[in-house]
PDB file of C-alpha atoms in Angstrom:
ATOM      1  CA  MET A   1      93.314 104.948  98.815  1.00  0.00           C
ATOM      2  CA  LEU A   2      89.719 104.554  99.972  1.00  0.00           C
ATOM      3  CA  VAL A   3      87.878 101.266  99.449  1.00  0.00           C
ATOM      4  CA  CYS A   4      84.134 100.981 100.044  1.00  0.00           C
ATOM      5  CA  LYS A   5      83.592  98.488 102.854  1.00  0.00           C
ATOM      6  CA  LYS A   6      79.886  98.098 102.046  1.00  0.00           C
ATOM      7  CA  CYS A   7      80.665  97.027  98.464  1.00  0.00           C
ATOM      8  CA  SER A   8      83.267  94.564  99.718  1.00  0.00           C
ATOM      9  CA  LYS A   9      80.800  93.103 102.201  1.00  0.00           C
ATOM     10  CA  LYS A  10      78.147  92.638  99.512  1.00  0.00           C
ATOM     11  CA  LEU A  11      80.635  90.660  97.400  1.00  0.00           C
ATOM     12  CA  GLU A  12      81.606  88.475 100.381  1.00  0.00           C
ATOM     13  CA  GLY A  13      85.245  88.712  99.358  1.00  0.00           C
ATOM     14  CA  GLY A  14      85.614  88.196  95.630  1.00  0.00           C
ATOM     15  CA  PHE A  15      89.379  88.786  95.368  1.00  0.00           C
ATOM     16  CA  GLY A  16      92.613  86.939  96.018  1.00  0.00           C
ATOM     17  CA  PRO A  17      93.735  83.470  94.940  1.00  0.00           C
ATOM     18  CA  LYS A  18      90.569  81.688  96.104  1.00  0.00           C
ATOM     19  CA  GLY A  19      88.204  84.626  95.560  1.00  0.00           C
ATOM     20  CA  LYS A  20      87.293  84.914  99.245  1.00  0.00           C
ATOM     21  CA  MET A  21      89.363  87.936 100.308  1.00  0.00           C
ATOM     22  CA  PRO A  22      88.123  91.554 100.519  1.00  0.00           C
ATOM     23  CA  LEU A  23      89.749  93.960  98.043  1.00  0.00           C
ATOM     24  CA  ALA A  24      91.597  96.021 100.669  1.00  0.00           C
ATOM     25  CA  LYS A  25      93.174  92.949 102.251  1.00  0.00           C
ATOM     26  CA  ALA A  26      94.122  91.475  98.863  1.00  0.00           C
ATOM     27  CA  LEU A  27      95.802  94.750  97.822  1.00  0.00           C
ATOM     28  CA  ARG A  28      97.714  94.986 101.113  1.00  0.00           C
ATOM     29  CA  GLU A  29      98.917  91.422 100.656  1.00  0.00           C
ATOM     30  CA  GLU A  30      99.886  91.945  96.996  1.00  0.00           C
ATOM     31  CA  LEU A  31     101.838  95.128  97.746  1.00  0.00           C
ATOM     32  CA  SER A  32     103.246  93.897 101.086  1.00  0.00           C
ATOM     33  CA  VAL A  33     101.822  96.912 102.888  1.00  0.00           C
ATOM     34  CA  ARG A  34     101.298  96.993 106.636  1.00  0.00           C
ATOM     35  CA  LYS A  35      97.941  98.024 108.026  1.00  0.00           C
ATOM     36  CA  GLY A  36      97.378 101.325 109.860  1.00  0.00           C
ATOM     37  CA  ARG A  37      99.920 104.035 110.619  1.00  0.00           C
ATOM     38  CA  LYS A  38     102.880 101.757 109.946  1.00  0.00           C
ATOM     39  CA  GLY A  39     101.893 101.185 106.328  1.00  0.00           C
ATOM     40  CA  SER A  40     103.732 103.088 103.634  1.00  0.00           C
ATOM     41  CA  ILE A  41     100.561 103.272 101.516  1.00  0.00           C
ATOM     42  CA  GLY A  42      97.190 103.929 103.115  1.00  0.00           C
ATOM     43  CA  ILE A  43      94.574 101.426 102.006  1.00  0.00           C
ATOM     44  CA  ILE A  44      91.564 102.362 104.099  1.00  0.00           C
ATOM     45  CA  GLU A  45      88.104 100.811 104.118  1.00  0.00           C
ATOM     46  CA  VAL A  46      85.370 103.429 104.550  1.00  0.00           C
ATOM     47  CA  LYS A  47      81.687 102.897 105.354  1.00  0.00           C
ATOM     48  CA  CYS A  48      80.006 103.809 102.053  1.00  0.00           C
ATOM     49  CA  LEU A  49      81.043 105.989  99.134  1.00  0.00           C
ATOM     50  CA  GLY A  50      77.488 106.290  97.811  1.00  0.00           C
ATOM     51  CA  ILE A  51      77.973 104.448  94.529  1.00  0.00           C
ATOM     52  CA  CYS A  52      76.686 100.896  94.787  1.00  0.00           C
ATOM     53  CA  PRO A  53      77.755  98.972  91.672  1.00  0.00           C
ATOM     54  CA  ARG A  54      76.650  95.418  91.009  1.00  0.00           C
ATOM     55  CA  ASP A  55      79.478  92.859  91.395  1.00  0.00           C
ATOM     56  CA  ALA A  56      82.148  95.529  91.907  1.00  0.00           C
ATOM     57  CA  VAL A  57      83.851  97.625  94.587  1.00  0.00           C
ATOM     58  CA  THR A  58      84.164 101.426  94.499  1.00  0.00           C
ATOM     59  CA  VAL A  59      87.695 102.782  94.984  1.00  0.00           C
ATOM     60  CA  VAL A  60      89.066 106.343  95.244  1.00  0.00           C
ATOM     61  CA  THR A  61      92.785 107.100  95.116  1.00  0.00           C
ATOM     62  CA  GLY A  62      94.406 110.086  96.767  1.00  0.00           C
ATOM     63  CA  ALA A  63      96.440 110.867  93.651  1.00  0.00           C
ATOM     64  CA  ALA A  64      93.265 111.454  91.624  1.00  0.00           C
ATOM     65  CA  PRO A  65      90.346 112.072  94.014  1.00  0.00           C
ATOM     66  CA  GLY A  66      88.093 113.154  91.164  1.00  0.00           C
ATOM     67  CA  ASP A  67      88.496 109.811  89.361  1.00  0.00           C
ATOM     68  CA  TRP A  68      86.575 107.026  91.048  1.00  0.00           C
ATOM     69  CA  ALA A  69      87.166 103.433  89.961  1.00  0.00           C
ATOM     70  CA  LEU A  70      84.851 100.438  89.968  1.00  0.00           C
ATOM     71  CA  VAL A  71      86.797  97.208  90.449  1.00  0.00           C
ATOM     72  CA  ALA A  72      85.008  94.111  89.148  1.00  0.00           C
ATOM     73  CA  ARG A  73      84.769  90.982  91.286  1.00  0.00           C
ATOM     74  CA  GLY A  74      87.517  88.473  90.522  1.00  0.00           C
ATOM     75  CA  ALA A  75      89.797  90.918  88.710  1.00  0.00           C
ATOM     76  CA  PRO A  76      93.487  89.979  89.088  1.00  0.00           C
ATOM     77  CA  ILE A  77      95.016  91.930  91.991  1.00  0.00           C
ATOM     78  CA  ALA A  78      98.234  92.671  90.063  1.00  0.00           C
ATOM     79  CA  ASP A  79      96.171  94.295  87.283  1.00  0.00           C
ATOM     80  CA  ILE A  80      94.131  96.294  89.812  1.00  0.00           C
ATOM     81  CA  ALA A  81      97.296  97.587  91.505  1.00  0.00           C
ATOM     82  CA  ARG A  82      98.785  98.553  88.137  1.00  0.00           C
ATOM     83  CA  ASP A  83      95.607 100.299  86.931  1.00  0.00           C
ATOM     84  CA  LEU A  84      95.318 102.269  90.196  1.00  0.00           C
ATOM     85  CA  GLY A  85      98.972 103.329  89.960  1.00  0.00           C
ATOM     86  CA  LEU A  86     100.069 101.289  92.965  1.00  0.00           C
ATOM     87  CA  SER A  87     102.199  98.570  91.349  1.00  0.00           C
ATOM     88  CA  GLY A  88     105.195 100.820  90.736  1.00  0.00           C
ATOM     89  CA  ALA A  89     104.908 102.411  94.160  1.00  0.00           C
ATOM     90  CA  THR A  90     108.093 102.213  96.098  1.00  0.00           C
ATOM     91  CA  VAL A  91     107.575 101.248  99.666  1.00  0.00           C
ATOM     92  CA  PRO A  92     110.045 103.146 101.881  1.00  0.00           C
ATOM     93  CA  PRO A  93     111.028 101.572 105.179  1.00  0.00           C
ATOM     94  CA  VAL A  94     109.019 102.711 108.172  1.00  0.00           C
ATOM     95  CA  ALA A  95     111.018 104.257 111.000  1.00  0.00           C
ATOM     96  CA  GLU A  96     110.383 102.506 114.283  1.00  0.00           C
ATOM     97  CA  GLY A  97     110.441 104.572 117.322  1.00  0.00           C
TER      98      GLY A  97
END
């Protein structure tokens, strides 16, 4: 999943319990996903996706790259994960080695 870093920066957070967390970090925390190669789901912040919505963050999922989503500031993270098809995602254990 690609999350626009520029949109997140413009919102100065906007997600999480206190509304001060960037979307990518809030999703990783909600889904208990590790960052980088060790994560079972890739939640990656990219420079700019070219769509600059007001009070929202642009998101693209790998499952449907043609369907871009605009996530409004302050939306509940559980609802965002469900709408993006991430809430039912099973997180397999990562092999160390």
